[in-house]
Coordinates of C-alpha atoms and ligand atoms in Angstrom, one line a residue:
M1 CA -5.3 -20.8 21.6
A2 CA -8.5 -19.5 20.0
A3 CA -11.0 -21.7 18.2
Q4 CA -10.1 -23.0 14.8
P5 CA -11.1 -20.7 11.9
D6 CA -14.2 -21.8 10.1
R7 CA -14.6 -23.2 6.6
S8 CA -15.5 -20.0 4.9
S9 CA -12.2 -18.4 5.9
L10 CA -10.3 -21.4 4.5
R11 CA -12.2 -21.0 1.3
R12 CA -11.4 -17.3 1.2
G13 CA -7.7 -18.3 1.8
W14 CA -7.8 -20.5 -1.3
V15 CA -9.4 -17.9 -3.4
L16 CA -6.7 -15.4 -2.4
Y17 CA -4.0 -17.9 -3.1
R18 CA -5.3 -18.6 -6.5
R19 CA -5.4 -14.8 -7.2
L20 CA -1.9 -14.5 -5.9
L21 CA -0.7 -17.4 -8.2
T22 CA -2.0 -15.5 -11.2
Y23 CA 0.7 -12.9 -10.4
V24 CA 3.4 -15.5 -9.9
I25 CA 2.8 -17.6 -13.0
G26 CA 2.4 -14.6 -15.3
N27 CA 5.9 -15.3 -16.6
K28 CA 5.6 -18.8 -17.9
A29 CA 9.2 -19.2 -19.3
V30 CA 10.7 -18.4 -16.0
M31 CA 8.3 -20.5 -14.1
I32 CA 9.0 -23.5 -16.3
T33 CA 12.8 -23.0 -16.0
G34 CA 12.4 -22.9 -12.3
L35 CA 10.3 -26.0 -12.2
L36 CA 12.8 -27.8 -14.4
G37 CA 15.5 -26.8 -11.9
F38 CA 13.5 -28.3 -9.0
V39 CA 12.9 -31.5 -10.9
I40 CA 16.6 -31.9 -11.5
F41 CA 17.4 -31.0 -7.9
A42 CA 14.8 -33.4 -6.5
A43 CA 15.9 -36.2 -8.7
S44 CA 19.5 -35.8 -7.4
G45 CA 18.4 -37.2 -4.0
P46 CA 17.2 -40.6 -5.1
A47 CA 20.0 -40.7 -7.6
A48 CA 22.5 -40.4 -4.7
T49 CA 20.9 -43.2 -2.7
Q50 CA 20.8 -45.3 -5.9
W51 CA 24.4 -44.6 -6.4
L52 CA 25.2 -45.6 -2.9
G53 CA 23.5 -48.9 -3.2
W54 CA 25.0 -49.6 -6.5
T55 CA 28.5 -48.8 -5.3
L56 CA 28.0 -51.0 -2.3
D57 CA 26.9 -54.0 -4.4
S58 CA 29.7 -53.4 -7.0
I59 CA 32.4 -53.9 -4.3
S60 CA 31.6 -57.6 -4.2
S61 CA 31.0 -58.0 -7.9
E62 CA 33.3 -59.0 -10.7
N63 CA 33.0 -55.5 -12.3
Y64 CA 34.8 -54.0 -9.3
E65 CA 37.7 -52.3 -11.3
Q66 CA 35.2 -50.7 -13.7
A67 CA 33.1 -49.5 -10.8
R68 CA 36.1 -47.9 -9.1
I69 CA 36.3 -45.5 -12.0
L70 CA 32.6 -45.0 -12.7
S71 CA 31.4 -44.5 -9.1
P72 CA 33.4 -41.2 -8.4
I73 CA 32.4 -39.9 -11.9
I74 CA 28.7 -40.6 -11.1
C75 CA 29.1 -39.0 -7.7
L76 CA 30.4 -35.8 -9.3
A77 CA 27.8 -35.9 -12.0
I78 CA 25.0 -36.1 -9.4
A79 CA 26.5 -33.2 -7.4
F80 CA 26.9 -31.1 -10.6
G81 CA 23.3 -31.8 -11.6
R82 CA 22.1 -30.9 -8.1
G83 CA 24.1 -27.6 -8.4
I84 CA 22.5 -26.7 -11.7
G85 CA 19.1 -27.6 -10.5
S86 CA 19.6 -25.5 -7.4
F87 CA 20.7 -22.5 -9.4
L88 CA 17.9 -22.7 -12.0
G89 CA 15.3 -23.1 -9.3
G90 CA 16.6 -20.5 -6.9
Y91 CA 17.3 -17.8 -9.4
S92 CA 14.0 -18.3 -11.2
M93 CA 12.0 -18.0 -8.0
A94 CA 13.9 -14.9 -6.9
Y95 CA 13.1 -13.4 -10.4
L96 CA 9.5 -14.2 -10.0
A97 CA 9.3 -12.9 -6.4
Q98 CA 10.9 -9.6 -7.4
H99 CA 8.5 -9.3 -10.3
V100 CA 5.5 -9.9 -8.1
M101 CA 6.8 -7.4 -5.6
H102 CA 7.4 -4.8 -8.3
R103 CA 4.1 -5.4 -10.0
L104 CA 2.1 -5.2 -6.8
R105 CA 3.9 -2.0 -5.7
C106 CA 3.1 -0.4 -9.1
E107 CA -0.5 -1.5 -8.9
L108 CA -0.8 -0.1 -5.4
G109 CA 0.8 3.1 -6.4
K110 CA -1.6 3.5 -9.3
K111 CA -4.5 2.7 -7.0
L112 CA -3.5 5.2 -4.4
V113 CA -3.5 8.1 -6.8
G114 CA -6.9 7.1 -8.1
L115 CA -8.8 6.7 -4.8
P116 CA -11.4 9.2 -3.8
A117 CA -10.7 11.7 -1.0
S118 CA -13.3 10.0 1.2
F119 CA -11.1 6.9 1.3
F120 CA -8.2 8.8 2.8
D121 CA -10.5 10.4 5.3
R122 CA -11.2 6.8 6.7
Q123 CA -7.6 5.4 6.5
A124 CA -4.6 5.7 8.7
G125 CA -1.7 6.7 6.4
G126 CA 0.8 4.5 8.2
R127 CA -1.2 1.3 7.5
L128 CA -1.3 2.3 3.8
V129 CA 2.5 2.8 3.8
S130 CA 3.1 -0.5 5.4
K131 CA 0.9 -2.2 2.8
V132 CA 3.2 -1.0 0.1
T133 CA 6.4 -1.9 2.0
Y134 CA 5.9 -4.7 4.5
D135 CA 2.8 -6.6 3.2
V136 CA 4.2 -6.7 -0.4
Q137 CA 7.4 -8.2 0.9
Q138 CA 5.4 -10.8 2.8
I139 CA 3.6 -11.8 -0.4
A140 CA 6.8 -12.0 -2.4
G141 CA 8.3 -14.2 0.4
A142 CA 5.3 -16.4 0.3
A143 CA 5.2 -16.7 -3.4
S144 CA 8.8 -17.6 -4.0
E145 CA 9.6 -19.5 -0.8
A146 CA 6.4 -21.5 -0.8
I147 CA 6.7 -22.5 -4.5
T148 CA 10.4 -23.4 -4.0
V149 CA 9.7 -25.6 -1.0
A150 CA 6.4 -27.0 -2.3
F151 CA 8.0 -28.1 -5.6
R152 CA 11.5 -28.9 -4.6
E153 CA 10.8 -30.7 -1.4
G154 CA 7.5 -32.0 -2.7
L155 CA 9.1 -33.6 -5.7
T156 CA 11.9 -34.9 -3.5
V157 CA 9.4 -36.7 -1.3
I158 CA 7.6 -38.1 -4.4
F159 CA 10.8 -39.3 -5.9
Y160 CA 12.0 -41.0 -2.7
L161 CA 8.6 -42.6 -2.3
A162 CA 8.7 -43.8 -5.8
Q163 CA 12.1 -45.4 -5.1
L164 CA 10.7 -47.1 -2.1
F165 CA 7.7 -48.3 -4.0
L166 CA 9.9 -49.8 -6.6
I167 CA 11.8 -51.8 -4.0
D168 CA 8.8 -52.9 -2.0
W169 CA 5.4 -51.3 -2.6
Q170 CA 3.6 -53.2 0.2
L171 CA 6.0 -52.1 2.8
T172 CA 5.9 -48.5 1.6
L173 CA 2.1 -48.4 1.8
T174 CA 2.3 -49.1 5.5
F175 CA 4.4 -46.0 5.9
L176 CA 1.8 -43.9 4.2
I177 CA -0.7 -44.5 6.9
I178 CA 0.8 -41.6 8.8
S179 CA -0.2 -39.1 6.1
P180 CA -3.7 -38.3 7.3
L181 CA -2.3 -37.5 10.7
V182 CA 0.3 -35.2 9.3
G183 CA -2.3 -33.6 7.0
G184 CA -4.6 -32.9 10.0
I185 CA -1.9 -31.2 12.0
V186 CA -0.8 -29.1 9.1
S187 CA -4.3 -27.8 8.3
L188 CA -5.0 -27.1 12.0
A189 CA -1.8 -25.1 12.2
S190 CA -2.7 -23.2 9.0
G191 CA -5.6 -21.5 10.5
Y192 CA -3.6 -20.1 13.4
F193 CA -0.8 -19.0 11.1
R194 CA -3.1 -17.0 9.0
R195 CA -4.9 -15.4 11.9
Y196 CA -1.6 -14.3 13.7
S197 CA -0.1 -13.1 10.4
S198 CA -3.0 -10.7 9.7
Q199 CA -2.8 -9.4 13.2
M200 CA 0.9 -8.9 12.8
Q201 CA 0.4 -6.9 9.6
D202 CA -2.1 -4.6 11.4
S203 CA 0.3 -4.0 14.2
M204 CA 3.1 -3.4 11.7
G205 CA 0.9 -0.8 10.1
E206 CA 0.4 0.9 13.5
V207 CA 4.1 0.9 14.2
T208 CA 4.7 2.6 10.8
Q209 CA 1.9 5.1 11.6
I210 CA 3.3 6.0 15.0
A211 CA 6.9 6.2 13.7
S212 CA 5.8 8.5 10.8
E213 CA 3.8 10.7 13.2
T214 CA 6.8 10.9 15.5
I215 CA 8.9 12.2 12.6
K216 CA 6.3 14.6 11.3
G217 CA 5.3 15.9 14.6
H218 CA 8.6 16.1 16.3
K219 CA 8.2 19.7 17.3
V220 CA 4.7 19.3 18.7
I221 CA 5.8 16.2 20.6
R222 CA 8.5 18.2 22.3
T223 CA 6.5 21.3 23.1
F224 CA 3.8 19.2 24.7
N225 CA 6.3 17.0 26.5
A226 CA 4.6 14.0 24.9
E227 CA 7.8 12.0 24.4
K228 CA 6.8 9.5 27.0
M229 CA 3.3 9.2 25.6
V230 CA 4.6 8.6 22.1
N231 CA 7.2 6.1 23.4
D232 CA 4.7 4.2 25.4
K233 CA 2.4 4.0 22.4
L234 CA 5.1 2.7 20.2
T235 CA 6.3 0.3 22.9
S236 CA 2.9 -1.2 23.4
T237 CA 2.2 -1.6 19.7
S238 CA 5.6 -3.1 19.1
E239 CA 5.0 -5.4 22.1
R240 CA 1.7 -6.5 20.5
N241 CA 3.6 -7.2 17.3
R242 CA 6.2 -9.2 19.2
H243 CA 3.5 -11.1 21.1
Q244 CA 1.7 -12.1 17.8
N245 CA 5.0 -13.1 16.3
M246 CA 5.7 -15.3 19.3
K247 CA 2.3 -16.9 19.0
L248 CA 3.0 -17.7 15.4
E249 CA 6.4 -19.1 16.4
L250 CA 4.8 -21.2 19.1
T251 CA 2.4 -22.7 16.6
R252 CA 5.3 -23.3 14.1
N253 CA 7.6 -24.7 16.7
T254 CA 5.0 -27.0 18.2
S255 CA 3.6 -28.3 15.0
T256 CA 6.9 -29.1 13.4
P257 CA 8.3 -31.4 16.1
I258 CA 4.9 -33.1 16.4
V259 CA 5.0 -33.8 12.6
Q260 CA 8.6 -34.9 13.0
M261 CA 7.7 -37.4 15.7
I262 CA 4.9 -38.9 13.7
V263 CA 7.2 -39.2 10.6
A264 CA 9.9 -40.8 12.8
M265 CA 7.4 -43.3 14.2
G266 CA 6.3 -44.2 10.7
L267 CA 10.0 -44.6 9.7
A268 CA 10.8 -46.7 12.8
F269 CA 8.0 -49.0 11.9
L270 CA 9.2 -49.2 8.3
V271 CA 12.7 -50.0 9.4
W272 CA 11.4 -52.7 11.7
L273 CA 9.5 -54.3 8.9
A274 CA 12.4 -53.9 6.5
M275 CA 14.8 -55.7 8.9
S276 CA 12.5 -58.8 8.8
P277 CA 14.0 -62.0 7.3
E278 CA 11.3 -62.1 4.6
F279 CA 12.4 -58.7 3.3
F280 CA 16.0 -59.7 3.2
A281 CA 15.3 -62.8 1.2
G282 CA 16.3 -62.3 -2.4
R283 CA 17.6 -58.7 -1.9
S284 CA 21.1 -57.4 -2.2
P285 CA 22.7 -55.3 0.7
G286 CA 22.7 -52.4 -1.8
E287 CA 19.0 -52.5 -2.1
F288 CA 18.6 -52.6 1.6
V289 CA 20.8 -49.6 1.9
I290 CA 18.8 -47.7 -0.7
F291 CA 15.6 -48.6 1.0
L292 CA 16.8 -47.4 4.4
S293 CA 18.6 -44.3 3.3
A294 CA 15.6 -43.2 1.1
A295 CA 13.3 -43.7 4.0
G296 CA 15.6 -41.9 6.4
L297 CA 16.1 -39.0 3.9
L298 CA 12.3 -38.5 3.7
A299 CA 12.1 -36.9 7.0
K300 CA 13.8 -33.6 6.1
P301 CA 11.7 -32.6 3.1
I302 CA 8.6 -33.6 4.9
R303 CA 9.6 -31.2 7.7
Q304 CA 10.3 -28.4 5.3
L305 CA 7.0 -29.0 3.6
T306 CA 5.1 -28.5 6.9
Q307 CA 7.1 -25.4 7.7
I308 CA 6.3 -23.5 4.6
N309 CA 2.8 -23.4 5.8
A310 CA 3.6 -20.5 8.0
V311 CA 5.0 -18.6 5.1
I312 CA 2.1 -19.4 2.8
Q313 CA -0.4 -18.3 5.4
R314 CA 1.5 -15.1 6.0
G315 CA 1.4 -14.5 2.3
I316 CA -2.3 -15.1 2.1
A317 CA -3.0 -12.7 5.0
A318 CA -0.8 -10.1 3.2
S319 CA -2.6 -10.7 -0.1
A320 CA -5.9 -10.3 1.7
S321 CA -4.8 -6.8 2.9
I322 CA -3.4 -5.9 -0.5
F323 CA -6.2 -7.2 -2.7
D324 CA -8.7 -5.4 -0.4
L325 CA -6.9 -2.2 -1.2
L326 CA -6.7 -3.0 -5.0
D327 CA -10.4 -3.7 -5.0
E328 CA -11.4 -0.4 -3.5
P329 CA -13.4 1.5 -6.0
S330 CA -11.5 4.3 -7.7
E331 CA -12.9 7.8 -8.2
P332 CA -15.8 7.6 -10.6
N333 CA -14.7 9.2 -13.9
R334 CA -17.6 8.6 -16.3
G335 CA -17.6 12.1 -17.8
Q336 CA -16.7 12.5 -21.5
H337 CA -16.7 16.3 -21.9
A338 CA -13.4 17.9 -22.4
V339 CA -12.5 21.5 -23.3
R340 CA -9.2 23.3 -23.7
R341 CA -10.1 26.1 -21.4
I342 CA -13.4 27.0 -19.9
D343 CA -14.6 30.6 -19.6
G344 CA -15.0 30.2 -15.9
S345 CA -18.7 30.6 -15.0
V346 CA -19.6 28.5 -11.9
E347 CA -23.1 27.8 -10.7
F348 CA -24.4 25.9 -7.7
K349 CA -28.1 25.0 -8.0
D350 CA -29.6 23.8 -4.7
V351 CA -26.6 21.7 -3.8
W352 CA -27.0 19.2 -0.9
F353 CA -24.0 17.3 0.3
S354 CA -23.1 15.0 3.2
Y355 CA -19.9 13.2 4.1
N356 CA -21.9 10.5 5.9
E357 CA -25.5 9.6 6.5
S358 CA -25.8 11.4 9.8
S359 CA -25.9 15.1 8.7
F360 CA -25.6 17.4 5.8
A361 CA -22.5 19.7 5.4
L362 CA -24.3 21.7 2.7
K363 CA -28.0 22.2 2.7
G364 CA -29.4 23.6 -0.5
V365 CA -26.6 26.1 -1.6
S366 CA -27.3 28.1 -4.7
V367 CA -24.9 30.7 -6.2
K368 CA -24.0 31.9 -9.7
V369 CA -20.6 33.3 -10.5
E370 CA -19.7 35.0 -13.8
P371 CA -16.3 34.4 -15.5
G372 CA -13.7 36.5 -13.8
Q373 CA -15.7 37.4 -10.7
T374 CA -14.4 36.9 -7.2
V375 CA -16.7 35.3 -4.6
A376 CA -15.7 35.4 -1.0
L377 CA -17.0 32.9 1.5
V378 CA -17.0 33.8 5.2
G379 CA -18.5 32.2 8.2
K380 CA -17.7 30.3 11.3
S381 CA -15.4 27.3 11.1
G382 CA -17.4 24.2 10.3
S383 CA -20.0 26.2 8.4
G384 CA -19.3 24.3 5.2
K385 CA -17.0 26.7 3.2
S386 CA -14.3 24.1 2.4
S387 CA -16.9 21.5 1.7
L388 CA -18.5 23.8 -0.9
V389 CA -15.3 24.6 -2.8
N390 CA -14.1 21.0 -2.7
L391 CA -17.1 19.9 -4.7
I392 CA -16.0 22.0 -7.7
P393 CA -12.9 19.7 -8.5
R394 CA -15.1 16.8 -7.5
F395 CA -13.1 15.7 -4.5
Y396 CA -16.5 14.6 -3.1
Q397 CA -19.7 13.7 -4.8
H398 CA -22.7 16.0 -3.9
N399 CA -26.0 14.2 -3.1
R400 CA -28.5 16.5 -4.7
G401 CA -28.7 19.6 -7.0
S402 CA -26.2 20.5 -9.7
I403 CA -22.8 22.2 -10.0
L404 CA -22.3 23.7 -13.4
L405 CA -19.0 24.9 -15.0
D406 CA -19.7 26.9 -18.1
G407 CA -23.2 25.6 -17.9
I408 CA -22.2 21.9 -17.9
E409 CA -22.4 19.5 -14.9
V410 CA -19.1 18.8 -13.3
D411 CA -19.9 15.1 -13.5
E412 CA -20.0 15.3 -17.2
Y413 CA -16.4 16.6 -17.5
E414 CA -13.6 14.1 -17.9
L415 CA -12.0 14.2 -14.5
S416 CA -8.4 15.3 -15.4
N417 CA -9.8 17.8 -17.8
L418 CA -12.0 19.3 -15.1
R419 CA -9.2 19.5 -12.6
G420 CA -6.9 21.1 -15.2
Q421 CA -9.3 24.1 -15.1
I422 CA -8.9 24.6 -11.4
S423 CA -6.1 25.9 -9.2
L424 CA -6.4 25.2 -5.5
V425 CA -4.3 27.0 -2.8
T426 CA -5.0 26.0 0.8
Q427 CA -3.6 26.9 4.2
Q428 CA -1.6 23.7 4.2
V429 CA 1.0 24.0 1.4
V430 CA 2.3 20.6 0.4
L431 CA 5.8 20.7 -1.0
F432 CA 7.3 17.6 -2.5
D433 CA 10.9 16.3 -2.4
G434 CA 12.8 18.1 -5.2
T435 CA 14.0 21.6 -6.1
I436 CA 12.0 24.8 -5.7
A437 CA 11.7 25.0 -9.5
E438 CA 10.3 21.5 -9.6
N439 CA 7.8 22.4 -6.9
I440 CA 6.6 25.5 -8.7
A441 CA 6.2 23.5 -12.0
Y442 CA 4.7 20.6 -10.1
G443 CA 2.9 18.0 -12.2
N444 CA 4.1 19.5 -15.4
P445 CA 7.8 19.4 -16.0
H446 CA 7.6 21.0 -19.5
Y447 CA 7.5 24.6 -18.3
S448 CA 10.5 26.6 -19.3
L449 CA 12.8 28.0 -16.7
D450 CA 11.8 31.6 -17.8
A451 CA 8.1 30.8 -17.2
I452 CA 8.9 29.4 -13.7
K453 CA 11.0 32.5 -13.0
D454 CA 8.2 34.8 -14.1
A455 CA 5.7 33.0 -11.9
A456 CA 8.0 33.1 -8.9
G457 CA 8.6 36.8 -9.5
A458 CA 4.9 37.6 -9.8
A459 CA 4.3 35.7 -6.6
H460 CA 6.9 37.8 -4.9
A461 CA 8.8 34.5 -4.2
M462 CA 12.0 35.6 -6.0
E463 CA 12.7 37.9 -3.0
F464 CA 13.6 34.9 -0.9
I465 CA 14.5 32.4 -3.6
S466 CA 17.3 34.6 -4.9
K467 CA 18.8 34.7 -1.4
L468 CA 19.1 30.9 -1.3
E469 CA 22.5 29.6 -2.3
S470 CA 21.3 27.6 -5.3
G471 CA 18.3 29.7 -6.0
L472 CA 15.5 27.9 -7.9
D473 CA 17.6 24.8 -7.8
A474 CA 17.7 24.6 -4.0
Q475 CA 16.4 21.4 -2.6
V476 CA 13.1 21.8 -0.7
G477 CA 13.8 19.0 1.7
D478 CA 11.3 16.6 3.0
D479 CA 8.7 19.0 4.5
A480 CA 10.3 22.3 3.5
S481 CA 10.9 23.0 7.1
L482 CA 13.6 25.5 6.0
L483 CA 10.9 27.7 4.5
S484 CA 8.6 30.0 6.5
G485 CA 4.8 29.7 6.2
G486 CA 4.7 32.8 4.1
Q487 CA 7.4 31.6 1.8
R488 CA 5.7 28.3 1.2
Q489 CA 2.5 30.2 0.6
R490 CA 4.2 32.3 -2.1
L491 CA 5.5 29.1 -3.7
A492 CA 1.9 27.8 -3.8
I493 CA 0.8 31.0 -5.4
A494 CA 3.6 30.8 -8.0
R495 CA 2.4 27.3 -8.7
A496 CA -1.1 28.5 -9.3
L497 CA 0.1 31.4 -11.4
L498 CA 2.1 29.1 -13.6
K499 CA -0.8 26.7 -14.0
N500 CA -3.0 29.7 -15.0
A501 CA -6.3 27.9 -14.6
P502 CA -9.5 29.8 -15.3
V503 CA -11.0 28.9 -11.8
L504 CA -9.1 29.6 -8.6
I505 CA -9.9 28.5 -5.1
L506 CA -8.1 30.1 -2.2
D507 CA -9.1 28.2 1.0
E508 CA -7.7 30.2 3.9
A509 CA -4.6 30.7 1.9
T510 CA -3.7 33.8 3.9
S511 CA -4.7 32.6 7.4
A512 CA -1.4 31.5 8.8
L513 CA 0.9 34.4 7.8
D514 CA 3.0 37.0 9.5
A515 CA 2.5 40.6 8.7
E516 CA 5.6 40.9 6.5
S517 CA 4.6 37.9 4.3
E518 CA 1.0 39.1 4.2
K519 CA 1.9 42.3 2.5
F520 CA 3.7 40.4 -0.3
I521 CA 1.0 37.8 -0.5
H522 CA -1.7 40.3 -0.9
L523 CA 0.2 41.9 -3.8
A524 CA 0.7 38.4 -5.3
L525 CA -2.9 37.5 -4.8
Q526 CA -4.1 40.6 -6.6
K527 CA -2.2 39.4 -9.7
L528 CA -3.4 35.9 -9.3
I529 CA -7.1 36.8 -8.9
K530 CA -7.1 39.0 -12.1
N531 CA -9.0 37.5 -15.0
R532 CA -10.2 34.4 -13.3
T533 CA -13.2 33.2 -11.4
T534 CA -12.0 33.1 -7.8
F535 CA -13.5 31.6 -4.7
I536 CA -11.8 33.0 -1.7
I537 CA -12.2 31.8 1.9
A538 CA -10.7 34.0 4.5
H539 CA -11.2 34.8 8.2
R540 CA -9.9 38.3 8.0
L541 CA -12.6 40.4 6.4
S542 CA -10.2 43.0 5.1
T543 CA -9.1 40.3 2.6
V544 CA -12.6 39.9 1.2
E545 CA -13.9 43.4 1.1
R546 CA -13.1 43.9 -2.6
A547 CA -14.9 40.7 -3.7
D548 CA -17.8 41.0 -6.2
V549 CA -20.0 38.9 -4.0
I550 CA -19.6 38.0 -0.3
M551 CA -21.5 35.0 0.9
V552 CA -22.0 34.4 4.6
M553 CA -22.3 30.7 5.5
E554 CA -23.8 29.1 8.6
H555 CA -24.5 25.4 9.2
G556 CA -24.2 24.5 5.6
R557 CA -26.5 27.3 4.3
V558 CA -25.8 30.7 2.7
V559 CA -27.5 33.1 5.1
E560 CA -26.5 36.4 3.4
S561 CA -24.9 37.5 0.2
G562 CA -24.0 40.8 -1.4
T563 CA -21.2 43.3 -1.7
H564 CA -19.3 44.6 1.2
T565 CA -21.3 47.9 1.3
E566 CA -24.6 46.2 0.8
L567 CA -24.0 43.7 3.6
L568 CA -22.8 46.4 6.0
S569 CA -25.9 48.4 5.4
R570 CA -28.1 45.4 6.0
S571 CA -26.8 45.2 9.6
G572 CA -27.0 41.3 9.6
H573 CA -24.5 38.6 10.2
Y574 CA -21.7 40.2 8.1
A575 CA -22.1 43.6 9.8
R576 CA -21.8 41.9 13.2
M577 CA -18.7 40.0 12.2
H578 CA -17.2 43.2 10.8
E579 CA -17.9 45.0 14.0
I580 CA -16.3 42.4 16.2
Q581 CA -13.1 42.3 14.0
S582 CA -12.7 46.0 13.8
S583 CA -13.1 46.4 17.6
N584 CA -10.5 43.7 18.1
Q585 CA -8.1 45.5 15.8
E586 CA -8.5 48.8 17.7
K587 CA -7.5 47.2 21.0
Ligands
ADP1 P1 -15.3 25.2 7.0 O1 -14.4 25.0 5.9 O2 -16.4 26.2 6.9 O3 -14.6 25.3 8.3 P2 -16.0 22.4 6.5 O4 -16.6 22.5 5.1 O5 -14.6 22.0 6.6 O6 -16.2 23.8 7.2 O7 -16.9 21.5 7.4 C1 -18.3 21.4 7.3 C2 -18.8 20.3 8.1 O8 -18.4 19.0 7.5 C3 -18.3 20.2 9.5 O9 -19.3 19.8 10.4 C4 -17.2 19.2 9.5 O10 -17.1 18.5 10.7 C5 -17.7 18.3 8.4 N1 -16.5 17.7 7.6 C6 -15.6 18.4 7.0 N2 -14.7 17.6 6.4 C7 -15.1 16.3 6.6 C8 -14.7 15.0 6.2 N3 -13.6 14.9 5.5 N4 -15.4 13.9 6.7 C9 -16.5 14.1 7.4 N5 -17.0 15.3 7.8 C10 -16.3 16.4 7.4
MG2 MG1 -12.3 25.0 5.9

């Protein structure tokens, strides 16, 4: 086993637990009901031992006949009380746990849609998914199970101890000498529990990641014969998870019997003392029975109390992972400016931008685009074309210079207002679970069916939609694998047409198409480009020839700009690229 975790990690655990508790005790009425249930439940234990002693003593008393009626009634009453207490406690805790789970999932969901693009660049999707599913469940388990056991069993211990104290406090005190020993073992085990739990969460995240990659990439895996590689990866990750689980179980299953042994030794000592003649003097057999059974019954709740530790530590580890995510800074949205519809002029003034400290993706880019103009960006892959257009909807924050929309800094716009002015069509069309119509009207379910039909028609998407059995109501399926690349692209164009934003960004929207789709898509794009400011990134130069300005990018700089004819006559970068492409086509 590794060294015991230091004090600061214990303090952090406590801070996390307090924060977690604020979620649990949010609903005071339910919490109080639950606690009331636990008090009733815990009291039923000592009540039963008391009943036992009393019944025993009444056998040899003169009230024997009376007791014969009363004793069974009390027995039933105690059982009834215990049942009620158990229900109130159990149900209330389940209620709280489900609420905590729901609230955390909602908060995580809200967080996820508000995080900046750079966050997702750094994170593995699978780990994020498992935070929302696995980690949240661990927390709910910790919250309800820990509170249940802590209160129910904790109160049971306290009540039994009180009963013992009432009979003979000196004797009972000798029993309590074991408590520092028990406490020491429990806190030693806590550190290990927490460490293994957080390792387990990370490996669960990896398992989720690999599983989702296996599902998403099922074709790639098969074509590269990577089945074995994927399986091995999953096997080793799952094995690591199993191993960590076993370490946790080892800690749990070692610490519990040790605590049990210590408790048993304390009890044995207590019984030995209790069986002394001095103790017997002046006490009834009933009292003796109460004393011994209360002492004997202490063992089980004490064991349960030490066992919840593993659950609590698992919950703390899970809450560390979840609170870390909740504490991630959301996208900055300090802008106030909001307009219904901008005219569409876009200007970059000496814009510098880097994803990380090491190098700049854009180095002093300046460009001015009038409303309705089309700008084409060409250049080698990695030259900074996507980086440039991604700054307009503020997916990333530029370091220097200014980006103006209608003469106003993009930072000054309210974020959703800014993004409402921009349509983005990329090579990777993301379709969501739902019907085709819902996907075209994505994000705004208020469009009329006619409007959706018009957009689909203008995007030349109706050609294939009308061939589908349920037309616009056809389910897209998880990743729209039933649609071809060109068909998805046309849906994306229909989406953009319907949104009708004044600024349009086409980032290699036509790169992955077959010749047949390309014809339709060019027709659709002509309609889409009309009357809006358009940034078009394309590899095939034929797509960009008609642009008002063509900008050639290299290593984050604009090295050439002008119209098609201007650039050809300049015999520079563009002319060279043009030459290479046309000679390729002739072959
Ligand atoms: P293009 O679209 O012209 O192919 P990009 O704008 O995507 O080029 O990339 C410009 C540079 O920025 C490249 O060096 C690329 O490696 C880097 N880059 C792109 N996206 C990211 C990202 N999300 N995080 C870090 N670096 C990135
Ligand atoms: Mg790109």
